mmCIF file of C-alpha atoms and ligand atoms in Angstrom:
data_model
loop_
_atom_site.group_PDB
_atom_site.id
_atom_site.type_symbol
_atom_site.label_atom_id
_atom_site.label_comp_id
_atom_site.label_asym_id
_atom_site.label_seq_id
_atom_site.Cartn_x
_atom_site.Cartn_y
_atom_site.Cartn_z
ATOM 1 C CA MET A 1 88.221 76.642 99.413
ATOM 2 C CA GLN A 2 89.807 77.707 96.112
ATOM 3 C CA ARG A 3 92.958 76.068 94.785
ATOM 4 C CA ILE A 4 95.371 78.636 93.334
ATOM 5 C CA LEU A 5 98.775 78.843 91.677
ATOM 6 C CA ILE A 6 100.514 82.224 91.974
ATOM 7 C CA ASP A 7 102.806 83.269 89.112
ATOM 8 C CA THR A 8 104.915 86.148 90.363
ATOM 9 C CA ASP A 9 107.910 88.468 89.812
ATOM 10 C CA PRO A 10 108.481 89.702 93.399
ATOM 11 C CA GLY A 11 108.406 92.756 93.597
ATOM 12 C CA VAL A 12 107.248 94.567 96.696
ATOM 13 C CA ASP A 13 103.556 94.543 95.817
ATOM 14 C CA ASP A 14 103.875 90.862 94.909
ATOM 15 C CA ALA A 15 105.033 90.300 98.519
ATOM 16 C CA PHE A 16 101.855 91.959 99.809
ATOM 17 C CA ALA A 17 99.794 89.684 97.538
ATOM 18 C CA ILE A 18 101.625 86.538 98.647
ATOM 19 C CA PHE A 19 101.198 87.451 102.336
ATOM 20 C CA LEU A 20 97.490 88.072 101.762
ATOM 21 C CA ALA A 21 97.012 84.807 99.867
ATOM 22 C CA LEU A 22 98.795 82.732 102.509
ATOM 23 C CA ARG A 23 96.775 84.429 105.236
ATOM 24 C CA SER A 24 93.464 83.672 103.465
ATOM 25 C CA PRO A 25 91.673 80.534 104.696
ATOM 26 C CA GLU A 26 89.470 80.719 101.583
ATOM 27 C CA LEU A 27 92.498 79.912 99.420
ATOM 28 C CA HIS A 28 94.894 76.999 99.185
ATOM 29 C CA VAL A 29 98.122 78.074 97.506
ATOM 30 C CA GLU A 30 99.082 74.848 95.759
ATOM 31 C CA ALA A 31 102.156 76.284 94.053
ATOM 32 C CA ILE A 32 104.085 79.452 93.311
ATOM 33 C CA THR A 33 106.051 79.926 90.078
ATOM 34 C CA THR A 34 108.440 82.789 89.466
ATOM 35 C CA VAL A 35 108.813 84.741 86.252
ATOM 36 C CA CYS A 36 111.166 87.422 84.931
ATOM 37 C CA GLY A 37 109.788 90.929 85.349
ATOM 38 C CA ASN A 38 110.488 93.366 88.169
ATOM 39 C CA VAL A 39 113.785 91.506 88.591
ATOM 40 C CA SER A 40 115.541 88.551 86.943
ATOM 41 C CA VAL A 41 113.801 85.224 87.457
ATOM 42 C CA THR A 42 116.679 83.998 89.633
ATOM 43 C CA GLN A 43 116.340 87.064 91.881
ATOM 44 C CA ALA A 44 112.552 86.621 91.848
ATOM 45 C CA THR A 45 113.010 83.086 93.167
ATOM 46 C CA GLN A 46 115.379 84.242 95.913
ATOM 47 C CA ASN A 47 112.900 86.978 96.810
ATOM 48 C CA LEU A 48 110.070 84.449 96.997
ATOM 49 C CA LEU A 49 112.091 82.391 99.496
ATOM 50 C CA THR A 50 112.715 85.548 101.538
ATOM 51 C CA ILE A 51 108.999 86.424 101.493
ATOM 52 C CA LEU A 52 108.040 82.898 102.577
ATOM 53 C CA GLY A 53 110.678 83.082 105.300
ATOM 54 C CA VAL A 54 108.874 86.053 106.861
ATOM 55 C CA LEU A 55 105.754 83.958 107.474
ATOM 56 C CA ASP A 56 105.775 81.243 110.089
ATOM 57 C CA LEU A 57 104.406 78.535 107.786
ATOM 58 C CA ASP A 58 103.811 74.914 108.795
ATOM 59 C CA GLU A 59 103.685 73.826 105.162
ATOM 60 C CA PHE A 60 104.961 75.471 102.002
ATOM 61 C CA PRO A 61 103.502 75.687 98.501
ATOM 62 C CA LEU A 62 105.408 73.892 95.757
ATOM 63 C CA ILE A 63 107.875 76.330 94.189
ATOM 64 C CA ALA A 64 109.434 76.357 90.717
ATOM 65 C CA GLN A 65 111.448 78.888 88.783
ATOM 66 C CA GLY A 66 109.962 80.008 85.486
ATOM 67 C CA GLU A 67 111.110 81.740 82.344
ATOM 68 C CA ALA A 68 114.145 84.002 82.325
ATOM 69 C CA GLU A 69 113.275 85.962 79.177
ATOM 70 C CA PRO A 70 110.069 87.255 77.531
ATOM 71 C CA LEU A 71 108.892 85.453 74.384
ATOM 72 C CA VAL A 72 110.169 88.067 71.932
ATOM 73 C CA LYS A 73 111.437 91.299 73.546
ATOM 74 C CA PRO A 74 114.547 91.600 75.729
ATOM 75 C CA LEU A 75 113.741 91.760 79.455
ATOM 76 C CA VAL A 76 112.971 95.187 80.914
ATOM 77 C CA MET A 77 113.049 95.193 84.728
ATOM 78 C CA ALA A 78 111.748 97.622 87.390
ATOM 79 C CA THR A 79 114.535 97.687 89.988
ATOM 80 C CA HIS A 80 114.368 101.492 89.913
ATOM 81 C CA VAL A 81 110.956 101.135 91.571
ATOM 82 C CA HIS A 82 111.366 98.068 93.773
ATOM 83 C CA GLY A 83 115.043 98.445 94.765
ATOM 84 C CA ASP A 84 118.138 96.710 93.358
ATOM 85 C CA ASP A 85 117.076 93.323 94.762
ATOM 86 C CA GLY A 86 113.395 93.890 93.970
ATOM 87 C CA LEU A 87 112.377 93.889 97.661
ATOM 88 C CA GLY A 88 113.617 97.264 98.863
ATOM 89 C CA ASN A 89 117.084 95.751 99.364
ATOM 90 C CA VAL A 90 115.991 93.846 102.486
ATOM 91 C CA SER A 91 118.296 91.032 101.397
ATOM 92 C CA GLN A 92 121.213 93.242 102.480
ATOM 93 C CA LEU A 93 119.879 93.798 106.034
ATOM 94 C CA ARG A 94 121.767 91.941 108.779
ATOM 95 C CA ASN A 95 121.433 91.203 112.486
ATOM 96 C CA THR A 96 124.275 92.311 114.786
ATOM 97 C CA ASP A 97 125.818 88.844 114.414
ATOM 98 C CA GLY A 98 125.887 89.281 110.638
ATOM 99 C CA SER A 99 123.065 86.811 109.935
ATOM 100 C CA PRO A 100 120.320 87.874 107.487
ATOM 101 C CA LEU A 101 117.630 89.953 109.163
ATOM 102 C CA TYR A 102 115.123 88.167 106.890
ATOM 103 C CA PRO A 103 116.398 84.593 106.393
ATOM 104 C CA GLN A 104 114.946 82.594 103.527
ATOM 105 C CA ALA A 105 112.306 79.937 104.125
ATOM 106 C CA ASN A 106 113.529 76.447 104.904
ATOM 107 C CA THR A 107 111.982 74.897 101.796
ATOM 108 C CA THR A 108 113.196 73.749 98.414
ATOM 109 C CA VAL A 109 112.732 75.006 94.891
ATOM 110 C CA SER A 110 111.606 72.220 92.558
ATOM 111 C CA SER A 111 114.043 71.090 89.894
ATOM 112 C CA ALA A 112 111.107 71.216 87.478
ATOM 113 C CA ALA A 113 110.697 74.268 85.282
ATOM 114 C CA GLY A 114 107.957 76.680 86.309
ATOM 115 C CA VAL A 115 106.025 75.927 83.116
ATOM 116 C CA ASP A 116 106.079 72.198 83.900
ATOM 117 C CA LEU A 117 104.917 72.712 87.499
ATOM 118 C CA MET A 118 102.100 74.917 86.152
ATOM 119 C CA LEU A 119 101.041 72.141 83.742
ATOM 120 C CA GLU A 120 101.320 69.519 86.489
ATOM 121 C CA MET A 121 99.003 71.556 88.757
ATOM 122 C CA ALA A 122 96.506 72.180 85.947
ATOM 123 C CA ALA A 123 96.373 68.434 85.289
ATOM 124 C CA ARG A 124 96.204 67.508 88.985
ATOM 125 C CA TYR A 125 93.235 69.804 89.687
ATOM 126 C CA PRO A 126 91.139 69.841 86.490
ATOM 127 C CA ASP A 127 88.523 72.616 86.480
ATOM 128 C CA GLU A 128 89.551 73.585 90.052
ATOM 129 C CA LEU A 129 92.762 75.553 89.632
ATOM 130 C CA THR A 130 92.922 79.349 89.351
ATOM 131 C CA ILE A 131 96.168 80.930 88.189
ATOM 132 C CA ILE A 132 96.835 84.311 89.790
ATOM 133 C CA ALA A 133 99.269 86.111 87.447
ATOM 134 C CA LEU A 134 101.167 88.959 89.112
ATOM 135 C CA GLY A 135 103.945 89.461 86.559
ATOM 136 C CA PRO A 136 104.494 89.228 82.822
ATOM 137 C CA LEU A 137 102.495 86.347 81.257
ATOM 138 C CA THR A 138 105.502 84.532 79.814
ATOM 139 C CA ASN A 139 105.146 81.326 81.881
ATOM 140 C CA ILE A 140 101.436 81.030 81.120
ATOM 141 C CA ALA A 141 101.911 81.577 77.386
ATOM 142 C CA LYS A 142 104.709 79.000 77.311
ATOM 143 C CA ALA A 143 102.531 76.502 79.202
ATOM 144 C CA ILE A 144 99.730 77.033 76.663
ATOM 145 C CA ARG A 145 102.177 76.508 73.801
ATOM 146 C CA LYS A 146 103.488 73.314 75.464
ATOM 147 C CA ASP A 147 100.168 71.689 76.387
ATOM 148 C CA ALA A 148 97.034 73.670 75.565
ATOM 149 C CA GLU A 149 94.818 70.711 76.479
ATOM 150 C CA LYS A 150 96.028 70.728 80.098
ATOM 151 C CA MET A 151 95.769 74.514 80.335
ATOM 152 C CA GLN A 152 92.240 74.323 78.957
ATOM 153 C CA ARG A 153 91.254 72.645 82.261
ATOM 154 C CA LEU A 154 92.087 75.757 84.280
ATOM 155 C CA GLN A 155 89.087 77.126 86.139
ATOM 156 C CA LYS A 156 90.197 80.695 85.376
ATOM 157 C CA ILE A 157 93.113 83.131 85.181
ATOM 158 C CA VAL A 158 93.040 86.288 87.320
ATOM 159 C CA LEU A 159 95.785 88.694 86.322
ATOM 160 C CA MET A 160 97.104 92.090 87.312
ATOM 161 C CA GLY A 161 97.936 93.925 84.120
ATOM 162 C CA GLY A 162 96.926 96.336 81.412
ATOM 163 C CA ALA A 163 95.533 99.854 81.294
ATOM 164 C CA PHE A 164 92.383 100.829 79.433
ATOM 165 C CA GLU A 165 91.042 104.279 80.338
ATOM 166 C CA ALA A 166 94.095 104.872 82.595
ATOM 167 C CA TYR A 167 97.537 105.873 81.389
ATOM 168 C CA GLY A 168 100.273 103.230 81.411
ATOM 169 C CA ASN A 169 103.019 103.127 84.041
ATOM 170 C CA VAL A 170 105.887 102.284 81.708
ATOM 171 C CA THR A 171 104.885 104.230 78.608
ATOM 172 C CA THR A 172 101.922 106.503 78.115
ATOM 173 C CA THR A 173 99.868 103.529 76.977
ATOM 174 C CA ALA A 174 101.406 100.359 78.478
ATOM 175 C CA GLU A 175 101.323 98.807 81.962
ATOM 176 C CA PHE A 176 104.494 96.988 83.071
ATOM 177 C CA ASN A 177 103.378 93.320 83.112
ATOM 178 C CA ILE A 178 101.973 93.569 79.581
ATOM 179 C CA PHE A 179 104.752 95.877 78.335
ATOM 180 C CA VAL A 180 107.458 93.362 79.303
ATOM 181 C CA ASP A 181 105.891 90.555 77.248
ATOM 182 C CA PRO A 182 103.106 91.728 74.926
ATOM 183 C CA GLN A 183 103.310 88.587 72.773
ATOM 184 C CA ALA A 184 102.664 86.409 75.828
ATOM 185 C CA ALA A 185 99.718 88.593 76.825
ATOM 186 C CA HIS A 186 98.320 88.372 73.284
ATOM 187 C CA GLU A 187 98.502 84.566 73.339
ATOM 188 C CA VAL A 188 96.913 84.367 76.814
ATOM 189 C CA PHE A 189 94.052 86.726 75.914
ATOM 190 C CA GLU A 190 93.376 84.676 72.778
ATOM 191 C CA PHE A 191 93.267 81.422 74.795
ATOM 192 C CA ASP A 192 89.860 80.003 75.663
ATOM 193 C CA VAL A 193 89.732 80.036 79.473
ATOM 194 C CA PRO A 194 87.877 82.563 81.692
ATOM 195 C CA ILE A 195 90.143 85.595 82.211
ATOM 196 C CA HIS A 196 89.693 88.333 84.810
ATOM 197 C CA ILE A 197 91.886 91.396 84.367
ATOM 198 C CA VAL A 198 92.739 93.832 87.171
ATOM 199 C CA PRO A 199 94.256 96.775 85.270
ATOM 200 C CA LEU A 200 95.761 100.066 86.411
ATOM 201 C CA ASP A 201 92.253 101.519 86.018
ATOM 202 C CA ALA A 202 91.429 99.536 89.195
ATOM 203 C CA THR A 203 94.758 99.371 91.023
ATOM 204 C CA HIS A 204 95.336 103.126 90.807
ATOM 205 C CA GLN A 205 92.144 103.598 92.840
ATOM 206 C CA VAL A 206 93.858 101.888 95.816
ATOM 207 C CA ILE A 207 96.519 104.276 97.116
ATOM 208 C CA LEU A 208 98.368 102.967 100.167
ATOM 209 C CA THR A 209 99.875 106.072 101.735
ATOM 210 C CA GLY A 210 103.037 105.797 103.814
ATOM 211 C CA GLU A 211 101.096 107.320 106.685
ATOM 212 C CA ARG A 212 98.420 104.574 106.580
ATOM 213 C CA LEU A 213 100.987 101.803 106.137
ATOM 214 C CA HIS A 214 103.135 102.988 109.036
ATOM 215 C CA ALA A 215 100.087 103.570 111.260
ATOM 216 C CA GLU A 216 98.951 99.988 110.605
ATOM 217 C CA ILE A 217 102.455 98.604 111.107
ATOM 218 C CA ASP A 218 102.911 100.494 114.376
ATOM 219 C CA LYS A 219 99.760 98.801 115.732
ATOM 220 C CA ARG A 220 101.391 95.411 115.279
ATOM 221 C CA GLU A 221 104.451 93.575 116.399
ATOM 222 C CA GLY A 222 106.026 90.720 114.474
ATOM 223 C CA THR A 223 108.276 90.029 111.529
ATOM 224 C CA ILE A 224 105.702 90.865 108.851
ATOM 225 C CA SER A 225 105.359 94.409 110.182
ATOM 226 C CA HIS A 226 109.105 95.006 110.280
ATOM 227 C CA PHE A 227 109.463 93.460 106.813
ATOM 228 C CA LEU A 228 106.720 95.618 105.313
ATOM 229 C CA LYS A 229 108.357 98.762 106.701
ATOM 230 C CA ASP A 230 111.830 97.775 105.469
ATOM 231 C CA ALA A 231 110.720 96.454 102.073
ATOM 232 C CA THR A 232 108.554 99.452 101.146
ATOM 233 C CA HIS A 233 111.015 102.272 101.905
ATOM 234 C CA ALA A 234 112.633 102.338 98.434
ATOM 235 C CA CYS A 235 109.433 102.176 96.396
ATOM 236 C CA MET A 236 107.680 104.773 98.550
ATOM 237 C CA GLU A 237 110.618 107.131 98.025
ATOM 238 C CA PHE A 238 110.335 106.465 94.266
ATOM 239 C CA TYR A 239 106.646 107.329 94.432
ATOM 240 C CA ARG A 240 107.338 110.471 96.464
ATOM 241 C CA GLU A 241 109.742 111.696 93.774
ATOM 242 C CA HIS A 242 108.123 110.432 90.578
ATOM 243 C CA VAL A 243 104.424 109.785 91.238
ATOM 244 C CA GLY A 244 103.639 112.629 93.600
ATOM 245 C CA PHE A 245 102.785 110.979 96.915
ATOM 246 C CA TRP A 246 104.586 109.065 99.680
ATOM 247 C CA GLY A 247 103.188 105.571 99.461
ATOM 248 C CA PHE A 248 102.503 103.212 96.586
ATOM 249 C CA HIS A 249 99.927 101.137 94.753
ATOM 250 C CA ILE A 250 99.531 97.583 96.070
ATOM 251 C CA HIS A 251 98.647 96.453 92.540
ATOM 252 C CA ASP A 252 99.140 92.708 93.036
ATOM 253 C CA ALA A 253 97.092 92.395 96.242
ATOM 254 C CA LEU A 254 93.932 93.188 94.287
ATOM 255 C CA PRO A 255 93.653 89.940 92.269
ATOM 256 C CA ILE A 256 93.904 88.030 95.578
ATOM 257 C CA GLY A 257 91.168 90.210 97.057
ATOM 258 C CA MET A 258 89.039 89.555 93.971
ATOM 259 C CA LEU A 259 88.956 85.876 94.967
ATOM 260 C CA THR A 260 88.279 86.354 98.680
ATOM 261 C CA ARG A 261 86.139 89.529 98.625
ATOM 262 C CA PRO A 262 84.588 89.559 95.116
ATOM 263 C CA ASP A 263 81.891 91.973 96.252
ATOM 264 C CA TYR A 264 84.565 94.687 96.600
ATOM 265 C CA PHE A 265 85.207 94.576 92.826
ATOM 266 C CA GLU A 266 83.112 95.614 89.827
ATOM 267 C CA SER A 267 83.993 94.280 86.373
ATOM 268 C CA VAL A 268 82.640 94.504 82.828
ATOM 269 C CA PRO A 269 82.926 92.048 79.920
ATOM 270 C CA ALA A 270 85.121 93.199 77.056
ATOM 271 C CA HIS A 271 87.017 92.005 74.032
ATOM 272 C CA VAL A 272 90.636 92.695 74.985
ATOM 273 C CA GLN A 273 93.507 92.802 72.503
ATOM 274 C CA VAL A 274 97.192 93.635 72.907
ATOM 275 C CA GLU A 275 99.398 95.745 70.631
ATOM 276 C CA THR A 276 102.500 93.603 70.073
ATOM 277 C CA GLU A 277 104.230 95.730 67.412
ATOM 278 C CA GLY A 278 103.580 99.457 67.914
ATOM 279 C CA THR A 279 106.519 101.843 68.154
ATOM 280 C CA LEU A 280 104.681 104.098 70.607
ATOM 281 C CA THR A 281 102.059 101.614 71.788
ATOM 282 C CA SER A 282 103.790 98.256 72.249
ATOM 283 C CA GLY A 283 102.143 96.491 75.221
ATOM 284 C CA MET A 284 98.983 98.611 75.073
ATOM 285 C CA THR A 285 95.811 96.729 76.029
ATOM 286 C CA VAL A 286 92.941 97.702 73.764
ATOM 287 C CA ALA A 287 89.247 97.228 74.606
ATOM 288 C CA ASP A 288 86.084 99.214 74.167
ATOM 289 C CA LEU A 289 84.570 99.487 77.676
ATOM 290 C CA ARG A 290 81.562 101.577 76.622
ATOM 291 C CA PRO A 291 78.413 99.828 77.962
ATOM 292 C CA GLU A 292 76.796 99.573 74.553
ATOM 293 C CA ARG A 293 79.875 97.759 73.181
ATOM 294 C CA GLN A 294 80.748 95.464 76.081
ATOM 295 C CA HIS A 295 79.001 92.418 74.749
ATOM 296 C CA ARG A 296 80.873 92.190 71.462
ATOM 297 C CA ASP A 297 82.601 88.813 71.651
ATOM 298 C CA PRO A 298 84.035 89.325 75.178
ATOM 299 C CA ASN A 299 87.189 87.339 76.011
ATOM 300 C CA ALA A 300 87.715 88.767 79.509
ATOM 301 C CA ASN A 301 86.145 90.544 82.458
ATOM 302 C CA VAL A 302 87.883 93.841 83.185
ATOM 303 C CA CYS A 303 87.787 95.301 86.701
ATOM 304 C CA ILE A 304 86.824 98.966 86.607
ATOM 305 C CA LYS A 305 85.942 99.767 90.229
ATOM 306 C CA VAL A 306 87.163 98.829 93.725
ATOM 307 C CA ALA A 307 85.591 99.449 97.145
ATOM 308 C CA VAL A 308 88.848 101.041 98.263
ATOM 309 C CA GLU A 309 88.380 101.615 102.020
ATOM 310 C CA ALA A 310 86.666 98.259 102.498
ATOM 311 C CA PHE A 311 89.518 96.542 100.665
ATOM 312 C CA LEU A 312 92.246 98.325 102.643
ATOM 313 C CA ASP A 313 90.514 97.576 105.972
ATOM 314 C CA TYR A 314 90.162 93.915 104.962
ATOM 315 C CA PHE A 315 93.776 93.789 103.768
ATOM 316 C CA PHE A 316 95.146 95.027 107.100
ATOM 317 C CA GLU A 317 92.789 92.806 109.108
ATOM 318 C CA ARG A 318 94.315 89.832 107.320
ATOM 319 C CA LEU A 319 97.903 90.959 107.953
ATOM 320 C CA GLN A 320 97.545 90.710 111.720
HETATM 321 O O1 RIB B 401 102.279 97.471 86.751
HETATM 322 C C1 RIB B 401 102.330 96.882 88.027
HETATM 323 C C2 RIB B 401 102.760 95.463 87.933
HETATM 324 O O2 RIB B 401 104.086 95.377 87.425
HETATM 325 C C3 RIB B 401 102.823 94.787 89.307
HETATM 326 O O3 RIB B 401 102.593 93.416 89.156
HETATM 327 C C4 RIB B 401 104.236 95.031 89.730
HETATM 328 O O4 RIB B 401 104.708 94.065 90.679
HETATM 329 C C5 RIB B 401 104.956 94.847 88.419
HETATM 330 O O5 RIB B 401 105.126 93.441 88.204
HETATM 331 CA CA1 CA B 402 104.253 91.834 90.057
#
């Protein structure tokens, strides 16, 4: 059983990742911290409570709200993709009696800052804790700045972010999580703990079509199914208009799958750097993935290939 902390900016695909993690007996989700990104950190925290409310949990992970602003740049959000509330506007859906269709989980958000909960977990589980980073790396960079010694005891960091031989999804060269806070990404990539990166090169291989999602949902009953249909409508319409297919990429589910089904993922060692200044290239992740150059002072493993059908079948088996 692997102990994990999820750092997240929910986000529709973050919701898929959180469902998958909490439905994985191989994982124990010790804590979840929220970070600014797709939405404000306050909205991210509300969305996390909504996501947790969809699952019928006996016990809840510890929850703490993280950083509201990137280290240097002003916050850029992605509500145009994920909906005004970041979850396809499900927070506005009501039952006939006016009560929320998706009520928030009956649990509390810690009064501690997300960075402090992250440090507390790293200290409580030395060499055992994996951080799964599904948003900008602001919380992790701040935790390193605050207490590098504690963060040094992390077992590893598995993050969704970056684009190497793939185009970016914010600019031509930058993926969203890195684009929002390139300075934080730079400081994390320079920090000496094992880092596994799941970039757009990998996540763009896994296309969840609306047809497949609805076919899987229609096989099931239950709140998760209704939630997935309601929460994905906005982003799948965005994809239909701007990406060219009806569906979307479940980016953030892949780092979870990397922990529970590692054999579905192929990675290569690389020395990864981040452009923190560039006018055209701010947030670009830079690494030479050519086989003959992969062993030059690697600071990360970069996922380059996914067993797509196997992963999607596994994903939907878990979301029974
Ligand atoms: O580029 C995709 C990433 O940015 C995902 O984590 C998505 O949720 C957004 O945070
Ligand atoms: Ca995310």
